[in-house]
Amino acid sequence: MMDQNPFKPIQEMLIAKPVPKVDVKEKVMVAIMAKKMEGKKIMKKKIGLLLIASMLVGASSVWAGMKMIELKNEKGEVVLTMSQYTDEEQQKVVQELPQEDQTRLAEEEKELERKSEIMTNIMNDLKPGTTAAVYWVPKNKEEDKNIVWSKHAPNISVVSNPITYTAWKDMQPAVGKMFTLPTELGGTFKFHEGDVYYEDSDKYDAEAMKAEAERDKKEYVVKEIPSSDKFDYATVAYRSEKGGIRAEVRMAEEGNAHTGTNAQVMEKVMVGNNEAVLTTHKSGNGDAFNWVIWIKNGTKLEYSLRASEKVVSKEELLKLAKQLNEVK
């Protein structure tokens, strides 16, 4: 859920493809809470930028008073819980830490950003439709010993470069058994391009990569591996003369999934007969960016639609979301 960081500059997000960058803010927040909950292990799920805010509610007074919204399906079952924790609130948490911890977290964030750039370059060097595993040599044996970042073997990251489709008729065979998307929204936004992403492949030899890194004294080792064929999510950009909007469809987590947002505004809305969450993010120059998310009734799919208010108003975005939701 919500693997992409929605808090980059608005103009970039409207047309940008998801990029497998290290989720810096999420990992730093996990590190903060790990410090506050010494001795407890934290399992990272793919549930968005502020997963830690969702997972540890009640575990610390830091999270007291956090706003949360629950979405229910047509059966009355809770299928998604979103927690709101703004940048200002997060910064307050950091400022409460001892100075040495603040310094350490700043260093970790800088290092994660550096690795993020390396991963992005590795992805860009891959041929479309291919996947690579990356083994990172740990700085020390104690590094991150209390935190499990992912399902992969220790110090392994996986990155893929998807095939980009420029017409829905070409993209449809890859997802048609699960869902379909319109070739246009609102009569003016036309299909521009789309990508299909698959779950991370585990077809790598971690020990061999580790041995190579030690033998050749490398910081990291990259190996191309077979790609997974298990669908994760699809993303489509629509364009009009006004600008761009982006739709995503992904596999929803079983049961009550949790995610987080640092949006300034979070509210429950309706998309047809579906409960949904609408978040509003404001940039430093006052631009507003809206994102609506819902689990489609009768399916195991999470839909989302996002756009700048310069392109469509909040009300117009909800109308487009309704159209997207009604496509069979």
Tab-separated table of C-alpha atoms in Angstrom:
chain	number	residue	atom	x	y	z
A	1	MET	CA	0.000	0.000	0.000
A	2	MET	CA	1.077	3.460	-0.860
A	3	ASP	CA	4.665	2.399	-1.613
A	4	GLN	CA	5.265	5.861	-3.267
A	5	ASN	CA	6.203	8.971	-1.292
A	6	PRO	CA	3.370	11.499	-1.924
A	7	PHE	CA	5.232	14.350	-0.332
A	8	LYS	CA	7.666	15.273	-3.092
A	9	PRO	CA	7.126	18.525	-4.984
A	10	ILE	CA	3.603	18.530	-6.363
A	11	GLN	CA	4.552	19.166	-9.972
A	12	GLU	CA	6.865	16.126	-9.982
A	13	MET	CA	4.301	13.810	-8.412
A	14	LEU	CA	1.598	14.528	-11.002
A	15	ILE	CA	3.542	12.995	-13.855
A	16	ALA	CA	6.254	11.009	-12.086
A	17	LYS	CA	6.470	7.262	-12.206
A	18	PRO	CA	6.999	5.461	-8.908
A	19	VAL	CA	10.720	5.251	-8.218
A	20	PRO	CA	12.186	2.600	-5.885
A	21	LYS	CA	13.870	5.131	-3.636
A	22	VAL	CA	14.692	4.350	-0.043
A	23	ASP	CA	11.763	5.549	2.072
A	24	VAL	CA	13.917	7.835	4.159
A	25	LYS	CA	11.328	9.432	6.403
A	26	GLU	CA	9.719	6.086	7.186
A	27	LYS	CA	12.986	4.483	8.209
A	28	VAL	CA	14.036	7.437	10.301
A	29	MET	CA	10.699	7.385	12.110
A	30	VAL	CA	11.093	3.650	12.703
A	31	ALA	CA	14.521	4.327	14.156
A	32	ILE	CA	13.054	6.979	16.442
A	33	MET	CA	10.432	4.643	17.789
A	34	ALA	CA	12.926	1.801	18.044
A	35	LYS	CA	14.964	4.055	20.329
A	36	LYS	CA	11.863	4.745	22.408
A	37	MET	CA	10.981	1.049	22.563
A	38	GLU	CA	14.361	-0.529	23.117
A	39	GLY	CA	14.367	-4.295	23.036
A	40	LYS	CA	11.280	-4.641	20.814
A	41	LYS	CA	11.452	-5.763	17.212
A	42	ILE	CA	9.570	-3.816	14.559
A	43	MET	CA	8.529	-5.601	11.372
A	44	LYS	CA	8.299	-3.307	8.367
A	45	LYS	CA	5.275	-3.918	6.156
A	46	LYS	CA	4.635	-2.315	2.792
A	47	ILE	CA	2.039	0.007	4.239
A	48	GLY	CA	3.194	3.477	3.459
A	49	LEU	CA	5.255	6.348	4.646
A	50	LEU	CA	4.244	6.426	8.296
A	51	LEU	CA	3.688	2.751	9.004
A	52	ILE	CA	5.226	3.191	12.408
A	53	ALA	CA	2.531	5.676	13.367
A	54	SER	CA	-0.099	3.070	12.591
A	55	MET	CA	1.617	0.079	14.133
A	56	LEU	CA	2.598	1.576	17.441
A	57	VAL	CA	-0.473	3.545	18.438
A	58	GLY	CA	-0.782	3.160	22.174
A	59	ALA	CA	2.807	2.025	22.560
A	60	SER	CA	4.056	5.483	23.429
A	61	SER	CA	2.560	8.717	24.710
A	62	VAL	CA	4.167	10.330	21.670
A	63	TRP	CA	1.280	9.063	19.572
A	64	ALA	CA	-1.507	10.168	21.916
A	65	GLY	CA	-4.224	12.126	20.175
A	66	MET	CA	-3.294	10.993	16.670
A	67	LYS	CA	-6.158	11.363	14.194
A	68	MET	CA	-7.261	8.115	12.567
A	69	ILE	CA	-9.884	7.238	9.943
A	70	GLU	CA	-11.310	3.768	9.384
A	71	LEU	CA	-12.856	2.672	6.084
A	72	LYS	CA	-15.450	-0.091	6.014
A	73	ASN	CA	-16.634	-2.213	3.111
A	74	GLU	CA	-20.215	-3.017	2.143
A	75	LYS	CA	-20.259	-5.736	4.845
A	76	GLY	CA	-19.322	-3.295	7.579
A	77	GLU	CA	-15.808	-4.731	7.931
A	78	VAL	CA	-12.884	-2.361	8.497
A	79	VAL	CA	-10.590	-2.705	5.474
A	80	LEU	CA	-8.275	0.292	5.875
A	81	THR	CA	-7.099	2.491	8.753
A	82	MET	CA	-5.185	5.671	8.006
A	83	SER	CA	-3.312	7.663	10.643
A	84	GLN	CA	-2.362	11.321	10.339
A	85	TYR	CA	0.890	12.676	11.712
A	86	THR	CA	2.099	15.943	10.224
A	87	ASP	CA	5.688	16.950	9.551
A	88	GLU	CA	5.501	19.405	12.443
A	89	GLU	CA	4.414	16.660	14.826
A	90	GLN	CA	7.155	14.366	13.585
A	91	GLN	CA	9.734	17.081	14.056
A	92	LYS	CA	8.538	17.557	17.614
A	93	VAL	CA	9.166	13.864	18.274
A	94	VAL	CA	12.709	14.215	16.950
A	95	GLN	CA	13.364	17.309	19.061
A	96	GLU	CA	12.403	15.404	22.220
A	97	LEU	CA	15.275	12.962	21.655
A	98	PRO	CA	18.721	13.515	23.202
A	99	GLN	CA	21.075	15.497	20.972
A	100	GLU	CA	23.262	12.471	20.236
A	101	ASP	CA	20.232	10.593	18.908
A	102	GLN	CA	19.204	13.543	16.765
A	103	THR	CA	22.709	13.638	15.292
A	104	ARG	CA	22.670	9.901	14.651
A	105	LEU	CA	19.292	10.064	12.923
A	106	ALA	CA	20.439	12.961	10.737
A	107	GLU	CA	23.453	10.905	9.679
A	108	GLU	CA	21.253	7.893	8.965
A	109	GLU	CA	18.908	9.992	6.850
A	110	LYS	CA	21.819	11.331	4.825
A	111	GLU	CA	23.136	7.810	4.283
A	112	LEU	CA	19.722	6.526	3.230
A	113	GLU	CA	19.398	9.359	0.737
A	114	ARG	CA	22.783	8.410	-0.723
A	115	LYS	CA	21.734	4.784	-1.090
A	116	SER	CA	18.450	5.949	-2.579
A	117	GLU	CA	20.305	7.674	-5.391
A	118	ILE	CA	22.413	4.563	-6.014
A	119	MET	CA	19.282	2.383	-6.206
A	120	THR	CA	17.632	4.807	-8.621
A	121	ASN	CA	20.692	4.717	-10.892
A	122	ILE	CA	20.715	0.902	-10.779
A	123	MET	CA	17.050	0.854	-11.791
A	124	ASN	CA	17.635	3.285	-14.644
A	125	ASP	CA	20.441	1.078	-15.975
A	126	LEU	CA	18.172	-1.973	-16.157
A	127	LYS	CA	16.381	-2.898	-19.350
A	128	PRO	CA	12.571	-2.480	-19.123
A	129	GLY	CA	11.006	-5.588	-17.633
A	130	THR	CA	14.115	-6.713	-15.754
A	131	THR	CA	14.990	-7.013	-12.055
A	132	ALA	CA	18.163	-6.853	-9.976
A	133	ALA	CA	19.119	-7.739	-6.411
A	134	VAL	CA	21.536	-5.532	-4.492
A	135	TYR	CA	23.602	-6.763	-1.551
A	136	TRP	CA	24.823	-4.010	0.788
A	137	VAL	CA	27.811	-4.632	3.011
A	138	PRO	CA	26.753	-3.663	6.568
A	139	LYS	CA	28.906	-1.161	8.411
A	140	ASN	CA	28.975	-3.430	11.452
A	141	LYS	CA	27.372	-6.624	12.719
A	142	GLU	CA	25.180	-4.724	15.148
A	143	GLU	CA	23.697	-2.526	12.436
A	144	ASP	CA	19.870	-2.515	12.570
A	145	LYS	CA	19.878	-5.651	14.719
A	146	ASN	CA	16.522	-4.753	16.311
A	147	ILE	CA	14.738	-3.818	13.098
A	148	VAL	CA	13.664	-6.064	10.227
A	149	TRP	CA	13.295	-3.795	7.214
A	150	SER	CA	11.780	-6.250	4.738
A	151	LYS	CA	11.103	-9.877	3.866
A	152	HIS	CA	14.437	-10.171	2.062
A	153	ALA	CA	17.610	-11.745	3.345
A	154	PRO	CA	19.653	-9.337	5.483
A	155	ASN	CA	21.135	-6.409	3.538
A	156	ILE	CA	19.369	-7.320	0.284
A	157	SER	CA	17.341	-4.844	-1.770
A	158	VAL	CA	15.436	-5.660	-4.965
A	159	VAL	CA	14.691	-3.186	-7.756
A	160	SER	CA	12.845	-3.536	-11.072
A	161	ASN	CA	12.477	-1.390	-14.164
A	162	PRO	CA	8.940	-1.877	-15.476
A	163	ILE	CA	7.775	-1.860	-19.081
A	164	THR	CA	6.030	1.414	-19.895
A	165	TYR	CA	2.834	1.171	-21.934
A	166	THR	CA	1.704	4.130	-24.034
A	167	ALA	CA	-1.752	2.724	-24.827
A	168	TRP	CA	-4.299	0.951	-22.632
A	169	LYS	CA	-4.829	-1.776	-25.262
A	170	ASP	CA	-1.195	-2.794	-24.763
A	171	MET	CA	-1.323	-2.617	-20.967
A	172	GLN	CA	-4.670	-4.377	-20.553
A	173	PRO	CA	-3.385	-7.961	-21.164
A	174	ALA	CA	-1.115	-7.610	-18.110
A	175	VAL	CA	-3.938	-6.713	-15.699
A	176	GLY	CA	-7.181	-7.521	-17.509
A	177	LYS	CA	-8.009	-10.567	-15.392
A	178	MET	CA	-8.045	-8.406	-12.250
A	179	PHE	CA	-9.411	-5.027	-13.333
A	180	THR	CA	-9.758	-2.583	-16.187
A	181	LEU	CA	-9.156	1.143	-16.470
A	182	PRO	CA	-10.793	3.729	-18.729
A	183	THR	CA	-8.913	5.181	-21.685
A	184	GLU	CA	-10.018	8.624	-20.495
A	185	LEU	CA	-11.392	10.312	-17.381
A	186	GLY	CA	-13.888	13.155	-17.327
A	187	GLY	CA	-13.905	13.370	-21.098
A	188	THR	CA	-10.688	15.433	-21.163
A	189	PHE	CA	-7.985	13.396	-19.404
A	190	LYS	CA	-6.576	10.864	-21.866
A	191	PHE	CA	-4.469	7.785	-21.126
A	192	HIS	CA	-0.852	8.921	-21.412
A	193	GLU	CA	1.239	6.028	-20.077
A	194	GLY	CA	1.119	3.209	-17.553
A	195	ASP	CA	3.340	0.736	-15.727
A	196	VAL	CA	2.695	-2.614	-14.060
A	197	TYR	CA	4.763	-3.512	-10.994
A	198	TYR	CA	5.247	-6.974	-9.537
A	199	GLU	CA	6.198	-8.101	-6.051
A	200	ASP	CA	9.903	-8.311	-5.321
A	201	SER	CA	11.584	-11.418	-6.639
A	202	ASP	CA	13.457	-13.630	-4.175
A	203	LYS	CA	15.467	-15.487	-6.829
A	204	TYR	CA	18.873	-14.341	-5.611
A	205	ASP	CA	21.886	-15.992	-3.981
A	206	ALA	CA	22.600	-13.798	-0.963
A	207	GLU	CA	25.619	-15.811	0.181
A	208	ALA	CA	27.298	-15.642	-3.224
A	209	MET	CA	26.749	-11.883	-3.402
A	210	LYS	CA	28.117	-11.479	0.116
A	211	ALA	CA	31.196	-13.525	-0.774
A	212	GLU	CA	31.817	-11.426	-3.880
A	213	ALA	CA	31.525	-8.186	-1.895
A	214	GLU	CA	34.032	-9.458	0.693
A	215	ARG	CA	36.439	-10.810	-1.916
A	216	ASP	CA	36.446	-7.681	-4.082
A	217	LYS	CA	36.028	-5.236	-1.183
A	218	LYS	CA	32.897	-3.709	-2.690
A	219	GLU	CA	30.333	-1.562	-0.909
A	220	TYR	CA	27.524	-3.344	-2.742
A	221	VAL	CA	27.007	-6.048	-5.392
A	222	VAL	CA	24.343	-5.961	-8.114
A	223	LYS	CA	23.037	-9.097	-9.814
A	224	GLU	CA	20.266	-9.320	-12.403
A	225	ILE	CA	17.701	-11.946	-11.328
A	226	PRO	CA	14.467	-13.434	-12.707
A	227	SER	CA	11.519	-11.091	-12.216
A	228	SER	CA	8.450	-12.020	-10.189
A	229	ASP	CA	5.156	-12.629	-11.971
A	230	LYS	CA	2.994	-11.845	-8.929
A	231	PHE	CA	1.103	-8.578	-9.452
A	232	ASP	CA	1.675	-5.801	-6.931
A	233	TYR	CA	0.218	-2.619	-8.423
A	234	ALA	CA	-0.355	-0.647	-11.611
A	235	THR	CA	-0.072	3.083	-12.165
A	236	VAL	CA	-1.467	5.191	-15.014
A	237	ALA	CA	-0.921	8.836	-15.923
A	238	TYR	CA	-3.761	10.721	-17.607
A	239	ARG	CA	-3.148	14.051	-19.335
A	240	SER	CA	-5.210	16.988	-20.546
A	241	GLU	CA	-4.445	20.582	-21.473
A	242	LYS	CA	-4.896	21.424	-17.772
A	243	GLY	CA	-2.166	19.056	-16.635
A	244	GLY	CA	-1.830	15.518	-15.298
A	245	ILE	CA	-3.536	13.206	-12.839
A	246	ARG	CA	-2.419	9.752	-11.721
A	247	ALA	CA	-4.441	6.662	-10.903
A	248	GLU	CA	-3.171	3.548	-9.132
A	249	VAL	CA	-4.630	0.118	-8.487
A	250	ARG	CA	-2.883	-2.286	-6.130
A	251	MET	CA	-3.546	-5.445	-4.198
A	252	ALA	CA	-5.047	-4.523	-0.846
A	253	GLU	CA	-3.752	-6.158	2.293
A	254	GLU	CA	-5.881	-8.822	3.890
A	255	GLY	CA	-8.052	-7.644	6.766
A	256	ASN	CA	-7.601	-4.198	8.258
A	257	ALA	CA	-4.619	-2.650	6.471
A	258	HIS	CA	-2.817	0.288	8.085
A	259	THR	CA	-1.100	3.240	6.493
A	260	GLY	CA	-0.128	6.787	7.409
A	261	THR	CA	-0.014	10.285	6.005
A	262	ASN	CA	1.624	13.572	6.819
A	263	ALA	CA	-1.119	15.515	5.018
A	264	GLN	CA	-2.304	18.722	6.621
A	265	VAL	CA	-5.934	17.668	6.062
A	266	MET	CA	-7.439	14.173	6.213
A	267	GLU	CA	-11.174	13.482	5.859
A	268	LYS	CA	-13.567	10.629	5.163
A	269	VAL	CA	-15.522	10.939	1.904
A	270	MET	CA	-17.642	8.732	-0.343
A	271	VAL	CA	-16.697	7.478	-3.797
A	272	GLY	CA	-20.014	6.160	-5.025
A	273	ASN	CA	-21.061	3.705	-2.330
A	274	ASN	CA	-17.455	3.242	-1.211
A	275	GLU	CA	-15.989	4.827	1.893
A	276	ALA	CA	-12.760	6.656	1.052
A	277	VAL	CA	-10.061	8.883	2.565
A	278	LEU	CA	-9.224	12.239	1.008
A	279	THR	CA	-5.946	13.862	2.032
A	280	THR	CA	-4.758	17.365	1.184
A	281	HIS	CA	-1.073	18.272	1.081
A	282	LYS	CA	0.100	21.861	0.840
A	283	SER	CA	3.502	22.935	-0.398
A	284	GLY	CA	5.526	25.840	0.924
A	285	ASN	CA	4.264	28.132	-1.837
A	286	GLY	CA	0.647	27.386	-1.020
A	287	ASP	CA	-0.126	24.905	-3.808
A	288	ALA	CA	-2.563	22.178	-2.747
A	289	PHE	CA	-2.471	18.543	-3.804
A	290	ASN	CA	-5.296	16.053	-3.165
A	291	TRP	CA	-5.176	12.280	-2.964
A	292	VAL	CA	-8.270	10.036	-2.614
A	293	ILE	CA	-7.870	6.363	-1.609
A	294	TRP	CA	-10.417	3.560	-1.254
A	295	ILE	CA	-10.791	-0.237	-1.229
A	296	LYS	CA	-13.301	-1.087	-3.932
A	297	ASN	CA	-16.307	-2.955	-2.545
A	298	GLY	CA	-16.483	-6.596	-3.567
A	299	THR	CA	-12.790	-6.719	-4.508
A	300	LYS	CA	-9.355	-7.021	-2.935
A	301	LEU	CA	-8.116	-3.954	-4.786
A	302	GLU	CA	-7.068	-0.555	-3.479
A	303	TYR	CA	-7.682	2.376	-5.807
A	304	SER	CA	-6.283	5.883	-5.609
A	305	LEU	CA	-6.362	9.069	-7.647
A	306	ARG	CA	-4.230	12.159	-7.075
A	307	ALA	CA	-3.966	15.599	-8.632
A	308	SER	CA	-3.104	19.214	-7.977
A	309	GLU	CA	-5.967	21.609	-7.271
A	310	LYS	CA	-4.535	23.675	-10.121
A	311	VAL	CA	-5.564	20.829	-12.413
A	312	VAL	CA	-8.851	19.716	-10.827
A	313	SER	CA	-10.711	20.841	-7.721
A	314	LYS	CA	-11.346	18.533	-4.799
A	315	GLU	CA	-14.946	18.067	-5.947
A	316	GLU	CA	-13.871	17.289	-9.508
A	317	LEU	CA	-11.320	14.774	-8.267
A	318	LEU	CA	-14.056	12.903	-6.393
A	319	LYS	CA	-16.202	12.815	-9.547
A	320	LEU	CA	-13.302	11.331	-11.488
A	321	ALA	CA	-12.727	8.813	-8.690
A	322	LYS	CA	-16.378	7.776	-8.934
A	323	GLN	CA	-15.989	7.215	-12.655
A	324	LEU	CA	-12.873	5.133	-12.036
A	325	ASN	CA	-14.688	3.108	-9.370
A	326	GLU	CA	-17.623	2.316	-11.680
A	327	VAL	CA	-15.503	0.767	-14.418
A	328	LYS	CA	-16.075	-2.979	-14.412
